[in-house]
CSV table of C-alpha atoms in Angstrom, one decimal:
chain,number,residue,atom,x,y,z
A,30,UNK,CA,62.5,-23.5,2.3
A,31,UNK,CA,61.1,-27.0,3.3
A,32,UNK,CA,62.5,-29.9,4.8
A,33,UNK,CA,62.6,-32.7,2.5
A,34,UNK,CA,60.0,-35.5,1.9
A,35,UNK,CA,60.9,-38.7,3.3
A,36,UNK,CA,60.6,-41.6,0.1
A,37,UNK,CA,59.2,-44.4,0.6
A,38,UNK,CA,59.7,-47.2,2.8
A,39,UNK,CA,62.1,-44.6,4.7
A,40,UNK,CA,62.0,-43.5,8.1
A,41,UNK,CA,60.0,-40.5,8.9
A,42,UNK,CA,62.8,-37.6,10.6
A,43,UNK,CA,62.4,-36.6,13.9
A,44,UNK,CA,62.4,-33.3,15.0
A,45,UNK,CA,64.7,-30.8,13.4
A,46,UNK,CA,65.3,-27.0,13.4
A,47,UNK,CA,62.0,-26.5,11.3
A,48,UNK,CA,60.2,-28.2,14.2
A,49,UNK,CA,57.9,-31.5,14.6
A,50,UNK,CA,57.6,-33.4,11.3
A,51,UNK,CA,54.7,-33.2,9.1
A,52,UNK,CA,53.2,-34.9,5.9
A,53,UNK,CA,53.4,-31.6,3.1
A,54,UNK,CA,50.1,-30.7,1.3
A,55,UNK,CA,49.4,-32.3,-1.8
A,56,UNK,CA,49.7,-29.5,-4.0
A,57,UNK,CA,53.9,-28.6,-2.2
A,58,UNK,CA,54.7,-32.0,-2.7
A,59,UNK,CA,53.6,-32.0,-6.4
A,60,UNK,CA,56.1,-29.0,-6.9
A,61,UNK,CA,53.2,-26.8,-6.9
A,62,UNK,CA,53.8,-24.3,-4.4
A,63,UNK,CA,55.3,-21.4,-5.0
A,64,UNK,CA,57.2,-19.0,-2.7
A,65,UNK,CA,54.9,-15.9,-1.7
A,66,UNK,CA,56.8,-12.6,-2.2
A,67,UNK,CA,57.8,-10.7,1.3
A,68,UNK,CA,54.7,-8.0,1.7
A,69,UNK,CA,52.3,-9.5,0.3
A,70,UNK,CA,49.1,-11.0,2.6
A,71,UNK,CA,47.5,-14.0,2.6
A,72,UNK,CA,43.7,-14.9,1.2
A,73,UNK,CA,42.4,-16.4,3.5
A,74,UNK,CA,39.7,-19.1,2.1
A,75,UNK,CA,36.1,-18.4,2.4
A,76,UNK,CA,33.5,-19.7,4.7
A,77,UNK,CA,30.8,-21.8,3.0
A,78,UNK,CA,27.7,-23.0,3.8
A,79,UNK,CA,25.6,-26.3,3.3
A,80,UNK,CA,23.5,-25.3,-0.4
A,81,UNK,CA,25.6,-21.9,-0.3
A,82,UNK,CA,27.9,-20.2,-2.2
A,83,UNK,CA,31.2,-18.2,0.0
A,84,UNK,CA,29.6,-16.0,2.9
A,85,UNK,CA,30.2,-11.5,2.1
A,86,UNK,CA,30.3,-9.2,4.4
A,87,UNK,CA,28.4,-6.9,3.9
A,88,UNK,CA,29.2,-3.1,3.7
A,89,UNK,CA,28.5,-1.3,6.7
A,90,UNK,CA,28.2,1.9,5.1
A,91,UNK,CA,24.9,1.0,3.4
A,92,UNK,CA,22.9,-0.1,6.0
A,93,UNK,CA,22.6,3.8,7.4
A,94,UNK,CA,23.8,3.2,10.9
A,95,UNK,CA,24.5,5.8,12.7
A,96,UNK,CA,27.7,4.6,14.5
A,97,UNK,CA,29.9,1.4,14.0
A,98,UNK,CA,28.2,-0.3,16.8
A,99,UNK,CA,24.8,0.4,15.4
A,100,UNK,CA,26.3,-1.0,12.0
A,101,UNK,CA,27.9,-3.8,13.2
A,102,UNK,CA,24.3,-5.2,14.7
A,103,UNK,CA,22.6,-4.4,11.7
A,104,UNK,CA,25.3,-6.4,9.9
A,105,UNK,CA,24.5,-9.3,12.4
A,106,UNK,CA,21.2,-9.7,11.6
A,107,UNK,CA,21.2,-9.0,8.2
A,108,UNK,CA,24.6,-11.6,7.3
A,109,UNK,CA,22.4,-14.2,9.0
A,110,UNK,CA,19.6,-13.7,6.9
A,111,UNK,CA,19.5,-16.7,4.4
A,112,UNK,CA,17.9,-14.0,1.8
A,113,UNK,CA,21.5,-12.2,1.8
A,114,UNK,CA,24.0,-15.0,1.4
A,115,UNK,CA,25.6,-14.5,-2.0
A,116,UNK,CA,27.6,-16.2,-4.4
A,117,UNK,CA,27.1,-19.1,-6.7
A,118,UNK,CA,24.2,-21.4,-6.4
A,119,UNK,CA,22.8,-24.8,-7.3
A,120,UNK,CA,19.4,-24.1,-6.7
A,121,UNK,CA,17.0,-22.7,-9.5
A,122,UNK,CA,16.9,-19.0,-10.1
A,123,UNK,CA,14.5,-17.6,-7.4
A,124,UNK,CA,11.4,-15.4,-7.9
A,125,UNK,CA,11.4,-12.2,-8.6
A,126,UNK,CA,9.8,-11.5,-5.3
A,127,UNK,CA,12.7,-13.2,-3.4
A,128,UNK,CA,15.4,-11.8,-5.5
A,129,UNK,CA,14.1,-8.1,-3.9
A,130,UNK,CA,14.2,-9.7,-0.9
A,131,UNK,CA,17.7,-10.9,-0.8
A,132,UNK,CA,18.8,-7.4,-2.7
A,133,UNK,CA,17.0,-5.1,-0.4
A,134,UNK,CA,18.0,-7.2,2.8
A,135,UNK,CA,22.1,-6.3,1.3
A,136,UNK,CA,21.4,-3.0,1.0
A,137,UNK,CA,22.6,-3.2,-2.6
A,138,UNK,CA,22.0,-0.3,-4.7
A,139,UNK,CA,19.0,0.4,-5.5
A,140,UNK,CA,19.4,0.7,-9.5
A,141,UNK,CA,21.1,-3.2,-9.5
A,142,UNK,CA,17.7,-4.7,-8.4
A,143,UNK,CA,15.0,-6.1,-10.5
A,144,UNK,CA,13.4,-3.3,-12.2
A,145,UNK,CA,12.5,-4.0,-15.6
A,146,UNK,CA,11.5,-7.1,-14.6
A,147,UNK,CA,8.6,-6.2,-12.7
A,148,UNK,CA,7.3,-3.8,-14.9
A,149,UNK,CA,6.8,-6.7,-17.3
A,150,UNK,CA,5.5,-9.0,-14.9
A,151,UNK,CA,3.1,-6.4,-13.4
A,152,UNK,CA,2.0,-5.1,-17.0
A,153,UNK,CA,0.2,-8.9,-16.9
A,154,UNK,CA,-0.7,-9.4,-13.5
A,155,UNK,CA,-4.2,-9.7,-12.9
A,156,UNK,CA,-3.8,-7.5,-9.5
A,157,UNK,CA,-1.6,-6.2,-7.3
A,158,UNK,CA,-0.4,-9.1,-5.3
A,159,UNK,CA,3.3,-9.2,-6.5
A,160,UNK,CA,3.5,-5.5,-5.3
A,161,UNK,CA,1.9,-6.8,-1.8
A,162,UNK,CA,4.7,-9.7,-1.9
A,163,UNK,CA,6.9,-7.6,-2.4
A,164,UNK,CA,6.5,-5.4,0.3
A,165,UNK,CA,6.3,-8.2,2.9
A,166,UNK,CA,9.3,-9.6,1.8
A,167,UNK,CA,11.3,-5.9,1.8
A,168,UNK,CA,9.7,-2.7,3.4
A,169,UNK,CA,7.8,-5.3,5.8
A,170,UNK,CA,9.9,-8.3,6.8
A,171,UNK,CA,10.7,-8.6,10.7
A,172,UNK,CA,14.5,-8.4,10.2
A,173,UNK,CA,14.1,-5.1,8.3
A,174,UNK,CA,11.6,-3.4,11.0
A,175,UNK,CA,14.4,-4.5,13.4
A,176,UNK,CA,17.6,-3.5,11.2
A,177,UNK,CA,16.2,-1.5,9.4
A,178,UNK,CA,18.5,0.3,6.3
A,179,UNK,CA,18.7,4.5,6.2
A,180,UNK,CA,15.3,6.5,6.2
A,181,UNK,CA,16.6,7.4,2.2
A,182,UNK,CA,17.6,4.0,1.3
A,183,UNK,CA,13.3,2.7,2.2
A,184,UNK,CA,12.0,6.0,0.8
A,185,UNK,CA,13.9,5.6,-2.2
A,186,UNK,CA,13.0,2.2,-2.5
A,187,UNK,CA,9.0,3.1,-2.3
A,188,UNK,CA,9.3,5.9,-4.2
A,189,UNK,CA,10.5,3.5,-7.5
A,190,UNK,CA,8.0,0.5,-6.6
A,191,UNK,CA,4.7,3.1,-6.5
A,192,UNK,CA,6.2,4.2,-9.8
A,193,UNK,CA,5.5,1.0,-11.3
A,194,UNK,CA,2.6,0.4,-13.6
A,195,UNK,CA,-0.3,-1.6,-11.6
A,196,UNK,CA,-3.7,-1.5,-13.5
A,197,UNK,CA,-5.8,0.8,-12.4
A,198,UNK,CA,-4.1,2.6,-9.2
A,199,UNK,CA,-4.9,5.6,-6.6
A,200,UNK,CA,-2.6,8.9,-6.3
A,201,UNK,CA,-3.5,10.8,-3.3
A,202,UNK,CA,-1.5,13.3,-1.8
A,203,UNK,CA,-2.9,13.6,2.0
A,204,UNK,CA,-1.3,14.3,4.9
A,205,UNK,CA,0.9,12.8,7.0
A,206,UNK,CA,-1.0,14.8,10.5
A,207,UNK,CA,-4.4,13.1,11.5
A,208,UNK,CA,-5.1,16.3,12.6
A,209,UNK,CA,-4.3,19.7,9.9
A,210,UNK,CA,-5.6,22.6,9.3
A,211,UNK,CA,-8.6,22.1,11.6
A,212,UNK,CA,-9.9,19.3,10.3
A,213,UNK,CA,-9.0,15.1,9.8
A,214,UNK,CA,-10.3,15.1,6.0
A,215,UNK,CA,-7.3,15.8,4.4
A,216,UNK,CA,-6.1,11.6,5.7
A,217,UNK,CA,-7.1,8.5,4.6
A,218,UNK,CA,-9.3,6.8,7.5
A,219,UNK,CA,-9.7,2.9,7.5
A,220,UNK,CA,-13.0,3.2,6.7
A,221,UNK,CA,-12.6,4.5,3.4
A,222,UNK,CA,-10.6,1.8,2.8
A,223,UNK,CA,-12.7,-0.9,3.8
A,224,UNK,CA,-15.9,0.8,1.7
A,225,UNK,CA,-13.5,0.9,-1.8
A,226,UNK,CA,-12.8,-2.7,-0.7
A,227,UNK,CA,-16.4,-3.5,-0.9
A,228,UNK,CA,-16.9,-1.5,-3.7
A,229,UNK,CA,-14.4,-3.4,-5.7
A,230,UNK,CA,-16.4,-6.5,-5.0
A,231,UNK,CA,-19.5,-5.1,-6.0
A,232,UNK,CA,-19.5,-2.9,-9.1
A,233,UNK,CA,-22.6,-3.6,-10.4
A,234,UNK,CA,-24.3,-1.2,-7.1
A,235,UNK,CA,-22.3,1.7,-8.9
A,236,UNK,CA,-22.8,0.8,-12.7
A,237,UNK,CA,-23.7,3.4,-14.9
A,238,UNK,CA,-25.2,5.7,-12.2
A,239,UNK,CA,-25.3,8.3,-10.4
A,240,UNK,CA,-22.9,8.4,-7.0
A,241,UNK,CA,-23.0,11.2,-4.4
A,242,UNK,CA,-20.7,10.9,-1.6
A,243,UNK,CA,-20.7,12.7,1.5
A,244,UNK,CA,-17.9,13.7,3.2
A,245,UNK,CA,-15.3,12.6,0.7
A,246,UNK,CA,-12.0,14.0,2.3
A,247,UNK,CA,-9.2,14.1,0.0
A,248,UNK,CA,-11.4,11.2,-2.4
A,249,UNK,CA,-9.9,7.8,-2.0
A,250,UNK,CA,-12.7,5.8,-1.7
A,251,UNK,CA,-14.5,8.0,-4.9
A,252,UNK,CA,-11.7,7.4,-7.0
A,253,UNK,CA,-11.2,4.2,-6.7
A,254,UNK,CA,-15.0,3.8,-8.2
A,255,UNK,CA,-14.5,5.8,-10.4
A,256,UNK,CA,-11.4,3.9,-11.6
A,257,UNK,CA,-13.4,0.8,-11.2
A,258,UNK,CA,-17.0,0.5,-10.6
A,259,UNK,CA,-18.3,2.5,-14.3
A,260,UNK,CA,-20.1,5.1,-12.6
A,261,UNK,CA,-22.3,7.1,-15.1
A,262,UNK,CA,-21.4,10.4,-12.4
A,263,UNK,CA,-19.9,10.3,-9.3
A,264,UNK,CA,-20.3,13.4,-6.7
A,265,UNK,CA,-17.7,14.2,-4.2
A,266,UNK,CA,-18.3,16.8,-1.6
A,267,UNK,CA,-17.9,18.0,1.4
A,268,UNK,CA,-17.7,21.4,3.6
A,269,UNK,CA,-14.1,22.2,4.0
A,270,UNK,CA,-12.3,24.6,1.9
A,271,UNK,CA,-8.9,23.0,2.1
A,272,UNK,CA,-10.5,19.7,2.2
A,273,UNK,CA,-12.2,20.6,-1.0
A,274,UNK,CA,-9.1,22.0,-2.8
A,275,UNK,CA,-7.0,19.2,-2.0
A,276,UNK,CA,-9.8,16.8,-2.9
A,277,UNK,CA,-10.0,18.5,-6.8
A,278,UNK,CA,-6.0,18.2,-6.8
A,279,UNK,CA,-6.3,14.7,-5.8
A,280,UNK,CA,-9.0,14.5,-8.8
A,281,UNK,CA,-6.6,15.4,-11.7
A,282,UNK,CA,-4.1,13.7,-10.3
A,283,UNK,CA,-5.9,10.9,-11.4
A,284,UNK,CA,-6.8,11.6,-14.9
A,285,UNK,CA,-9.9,13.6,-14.4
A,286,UNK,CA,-11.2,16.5,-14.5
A,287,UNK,CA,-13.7,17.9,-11.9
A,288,UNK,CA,-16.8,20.3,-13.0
A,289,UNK,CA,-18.3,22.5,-10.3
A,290,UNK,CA,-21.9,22.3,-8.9
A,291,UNK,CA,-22.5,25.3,-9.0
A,292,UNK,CA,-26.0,25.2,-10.5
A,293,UNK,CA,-26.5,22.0,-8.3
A,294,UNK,CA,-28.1,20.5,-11.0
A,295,UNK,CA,-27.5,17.1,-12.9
A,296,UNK,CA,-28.6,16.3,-16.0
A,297,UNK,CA,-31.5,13.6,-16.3
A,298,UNK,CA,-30.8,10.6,-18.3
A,299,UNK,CA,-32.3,12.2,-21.9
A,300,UNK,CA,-30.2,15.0,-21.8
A,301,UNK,CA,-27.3,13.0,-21.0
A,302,UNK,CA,-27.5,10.8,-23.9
A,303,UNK,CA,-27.8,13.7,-25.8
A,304,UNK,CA,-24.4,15.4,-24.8
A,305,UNK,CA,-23.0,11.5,-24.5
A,306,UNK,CA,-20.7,12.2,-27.6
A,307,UNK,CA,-19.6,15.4,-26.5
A,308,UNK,CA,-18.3,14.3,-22.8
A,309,UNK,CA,-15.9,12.4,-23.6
A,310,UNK,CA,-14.7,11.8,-19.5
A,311,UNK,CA,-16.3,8.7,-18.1
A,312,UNK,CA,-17.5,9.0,-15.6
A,313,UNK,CA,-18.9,12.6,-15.4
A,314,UNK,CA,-16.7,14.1,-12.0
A,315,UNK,CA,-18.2,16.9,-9.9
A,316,UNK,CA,-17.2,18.1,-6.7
A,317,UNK,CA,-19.7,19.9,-4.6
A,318,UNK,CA,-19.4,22.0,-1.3
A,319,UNK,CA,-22.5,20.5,1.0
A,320,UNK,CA,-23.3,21.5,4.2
A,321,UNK,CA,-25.3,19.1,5.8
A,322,UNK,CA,-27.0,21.7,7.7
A,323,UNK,CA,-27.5,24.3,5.4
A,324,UNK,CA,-28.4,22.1,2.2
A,325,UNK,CA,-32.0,22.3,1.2
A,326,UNK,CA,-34.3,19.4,-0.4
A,327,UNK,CA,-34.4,21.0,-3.4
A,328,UNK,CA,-30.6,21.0,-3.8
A,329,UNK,CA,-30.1,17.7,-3.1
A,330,UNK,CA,-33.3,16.9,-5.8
A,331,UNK,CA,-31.1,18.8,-8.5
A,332,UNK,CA,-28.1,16.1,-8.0
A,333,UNK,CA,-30.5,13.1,-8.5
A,334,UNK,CA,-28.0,10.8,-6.5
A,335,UNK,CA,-29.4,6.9,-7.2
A,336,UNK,CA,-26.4,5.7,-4.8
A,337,UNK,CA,-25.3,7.7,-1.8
A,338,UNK,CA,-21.7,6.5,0.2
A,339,UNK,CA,-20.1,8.0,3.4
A,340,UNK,CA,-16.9,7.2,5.4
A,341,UNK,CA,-15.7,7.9,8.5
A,342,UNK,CA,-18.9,10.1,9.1
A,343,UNK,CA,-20.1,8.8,12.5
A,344,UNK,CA,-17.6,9.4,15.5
A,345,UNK,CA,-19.3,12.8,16.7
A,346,UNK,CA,-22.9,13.1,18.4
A,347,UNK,CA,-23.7,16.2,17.2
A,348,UNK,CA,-22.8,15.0,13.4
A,349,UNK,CA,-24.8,12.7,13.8
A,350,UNK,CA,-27.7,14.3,14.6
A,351,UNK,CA,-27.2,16.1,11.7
A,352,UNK,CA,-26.0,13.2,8.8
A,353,UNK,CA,-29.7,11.9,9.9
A,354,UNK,CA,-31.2,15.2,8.9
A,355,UNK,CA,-29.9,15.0,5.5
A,356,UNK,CA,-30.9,11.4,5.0
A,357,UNK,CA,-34.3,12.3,6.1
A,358,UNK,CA,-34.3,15.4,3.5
A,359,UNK,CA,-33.0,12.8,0.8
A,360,UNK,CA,-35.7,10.5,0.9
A,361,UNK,CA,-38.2,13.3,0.9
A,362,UNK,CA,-36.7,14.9,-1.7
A,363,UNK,CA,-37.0,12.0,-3.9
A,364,UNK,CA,-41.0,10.9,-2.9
A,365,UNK,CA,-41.8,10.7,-6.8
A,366,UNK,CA,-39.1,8.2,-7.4
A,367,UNK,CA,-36.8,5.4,-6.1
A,368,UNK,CA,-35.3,6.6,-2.6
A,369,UNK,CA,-31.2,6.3,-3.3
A,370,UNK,CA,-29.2,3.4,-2.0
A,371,UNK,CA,-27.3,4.5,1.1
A,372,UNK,CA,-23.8,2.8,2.0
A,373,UNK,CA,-22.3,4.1,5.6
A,374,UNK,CA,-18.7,2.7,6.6
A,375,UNK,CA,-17.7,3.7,9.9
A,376,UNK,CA,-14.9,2.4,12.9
A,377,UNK,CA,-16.7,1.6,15.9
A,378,UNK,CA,-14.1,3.4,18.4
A,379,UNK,CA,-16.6,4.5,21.1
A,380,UNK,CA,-19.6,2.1,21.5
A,381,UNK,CA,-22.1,4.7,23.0
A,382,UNK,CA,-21.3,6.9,20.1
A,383,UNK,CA,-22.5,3.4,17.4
A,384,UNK,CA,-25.2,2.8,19.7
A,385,UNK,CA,-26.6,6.6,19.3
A,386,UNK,CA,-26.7,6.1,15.8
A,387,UNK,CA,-28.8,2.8,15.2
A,388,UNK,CA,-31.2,4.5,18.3
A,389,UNK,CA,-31.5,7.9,15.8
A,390,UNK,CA,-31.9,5.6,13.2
A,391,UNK,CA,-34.4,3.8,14.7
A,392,UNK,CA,-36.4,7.0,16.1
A,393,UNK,CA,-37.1,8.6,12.2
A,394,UNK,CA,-37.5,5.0,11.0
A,395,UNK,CA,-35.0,4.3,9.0
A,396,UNK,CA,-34.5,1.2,8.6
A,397,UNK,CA,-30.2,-0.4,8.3
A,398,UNK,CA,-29.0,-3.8,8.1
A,399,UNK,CA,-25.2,-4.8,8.4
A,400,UNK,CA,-23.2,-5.9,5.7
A,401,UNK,CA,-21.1,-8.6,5.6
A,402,UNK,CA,-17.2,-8.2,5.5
A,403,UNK,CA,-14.9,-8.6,2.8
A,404,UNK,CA,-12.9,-11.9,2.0
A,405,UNK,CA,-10.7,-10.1,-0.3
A,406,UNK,CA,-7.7,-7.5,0.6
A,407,UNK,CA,-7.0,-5.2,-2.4
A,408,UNK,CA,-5.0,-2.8,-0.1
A,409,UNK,CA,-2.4,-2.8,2.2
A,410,UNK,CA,-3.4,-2.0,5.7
A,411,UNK,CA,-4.6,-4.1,8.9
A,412,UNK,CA,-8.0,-4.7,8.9
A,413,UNK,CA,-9.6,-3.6,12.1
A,414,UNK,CA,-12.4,-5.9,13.6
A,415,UNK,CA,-14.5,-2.9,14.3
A,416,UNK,CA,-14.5,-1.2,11.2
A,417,UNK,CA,-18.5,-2.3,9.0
A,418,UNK,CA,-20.5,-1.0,6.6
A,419,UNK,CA,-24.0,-0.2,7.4
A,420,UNK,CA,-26.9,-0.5,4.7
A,421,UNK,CA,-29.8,2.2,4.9
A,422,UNK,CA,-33.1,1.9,3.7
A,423,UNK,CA,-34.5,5.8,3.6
């Protein structure tokens, strides 16, 4: 019940058992409101936002906490998050990037986001950018490192985006221990990283010749030449056994399919044109176990390397001494013809140890000059300030 509306021109009541007077809301004295039945609650109305729709809580039982006050920051953070206000809006439909974002901040599931999409913007993208935007907008954005969602919810997440088609693409399986089974070349170091960098910039070193790289760990940097640069062969090698069995996994992951050395011969560039129609893999694909201490001259003659590459090589005295020998058995072992190119990428970490390597250098007389760094990032990872690329001249 209601106390009744004054008409007009008459006096307004004073106070009566329904307590101080007040003017009814438009809609009650239209005859518009209607009696709410005993039980039942009331909506209240949502809180809106200047160029926002109505403001959701979101469900703490997605974001992965592991107790209600964990939640309830998470929720904090996130619900102030622009990215993760929902509802109806004016503006123009965001990008695809962004519409992760706000998705992935919300912790929706992870089948209501964009997929399809992507694939068919990525199956014209002229790179991998969107992926990288992506990533800095989901995986990588400050409010997610500090709230983040479950350890599933990200690893599902990545596990769909690597899924997507990007162009040409690396599958490694490394591991996750610098350090395992007694060595550090089944990890990707930063160096390789920076080399396939540079060789993505310049193909034409690699074009329709022959690679040989030393010390290729579990083959990033190889086959992303491969994938990239035309190489008419490309050697991987290296001394570890599990280094070398992981490495030929990592090969057919990748759609090819490795030949041993074991003759430690290549074929010269007649014979190749002769078998050119039979081969139908390009590039050729070997992987070689080579010792640096142990190889011989006339081994390394029989893989006729025009371009030789290294990673990660130089952080130990003693393997430098011997990398040096090799280099010096390379050039010898090639007196008749054009010494190979050699490309060394290496992370400065101890100074003395760099410093020992341009004074061997120097000692045998070979000659190095530095190469310039990239301007272009292809891959996701910081760029370290000491990490260059040396140039040999054997």
């Amino acid at each position: 019940m209601f106390p009744p509306s004054p008409c007009p021109g008459q006096a307004q009541p004073g106070p009566s058992r329904w307590g101080p007077w007040r003017p009814l809301p438009a809609r009650a004295a239209r005859g518009e409101h209607r009696a709410r039945p005993r039980g039942s609650r009331v909506r209240a109305p949502a809180r809106t936002f200047p160029g926002s729709g109505p403001r959701r809580a979101l469900p703490l039982r997605l974001l992965g906490g592991s107790s209600s006050g964990d939640c309830a920051r998470r929720a904090r953070g996130l619900a102030a998050c622009p990215a993760v206000r929902c509802g109806a809006m004016a503006e123009p439909r965001p990008g695809l990037a962004l519409r992760f974002q706000r998705l992935f901040l919300a912790a929706r599931p992870l089948r209501s986001l964009p997929w399809p999409e992507l694939e068919q913007s990525l199956r014209t993208a002229p790179d991998s950018a969107l992926l990288a935007d992506i990533l800095h907008k989901t995986i990588l954005h400050p409010l997610c490192v500090k709230y983040p969602p479950s350890a599933k919810y990200r690893r599902c997440f990545l596990t769909e985006l690597i899924k997507k088609p990007t162009g040409d693409c690396v599958s490694l399986c490394e591991s996750t221990a610098l350090i395992s089974g007694g060595t550090t070349g089944l990890v990707t170091w930063e160096a390789a990283l920076h080399l396939a960098q540079w060789a993505l910039e310049n193909p034409s070193v690699f074009r329709d010749r022959t690679v040989l790289e030393l010390g290729s760990g579990i083959g990033f940097t190889g086959i992303a030449i491969c994938k990239t640069c035309q190489p008419r062969t490309f050697i991987f090698s290296d001394c570890h056994p599990r280094v070398l069995r992981q490495l030929g996994e990592n090969i057919r992951l990748n759609g090819f399919i490795p030949e041993p050395a074991g003759t430690w011969s290549i074929q010269t560039e007649s014979q190749g044109q002769e078998v050119e129609g039979e081969n139908c893999q390009n590039p050729k694909v070997i992987v070689a176990e080579l010792d640096w201490g142990s190889v011989t001259e006339k081994q390394l003659l029989g893989l006729r390397a025009d371009v030789v590459i290294a990673a990660d090589v130089v952080y130990d005295p003693e393997i430098i001494l011997v990398l040096i020998g090799m280099l010096q058995k390379l050039s010898t072992s090639r007196a008749d013809t054009k010494a190979p190119e050699v490309f060394i990428a290496f992370t400065i970490r101890n100074p003395a140890t760099y410093q020992l390597f341009q004074a061997e250098l120097d000692k045998v007389g070979i000659r190095w000059q530095m190469i310039a760094a990239h301007s272009s990032c292809n891959f996701l990872y910081d760029v370290q300030p000491d990490v260059t690329i040396l140039q040999l001249f054997i």
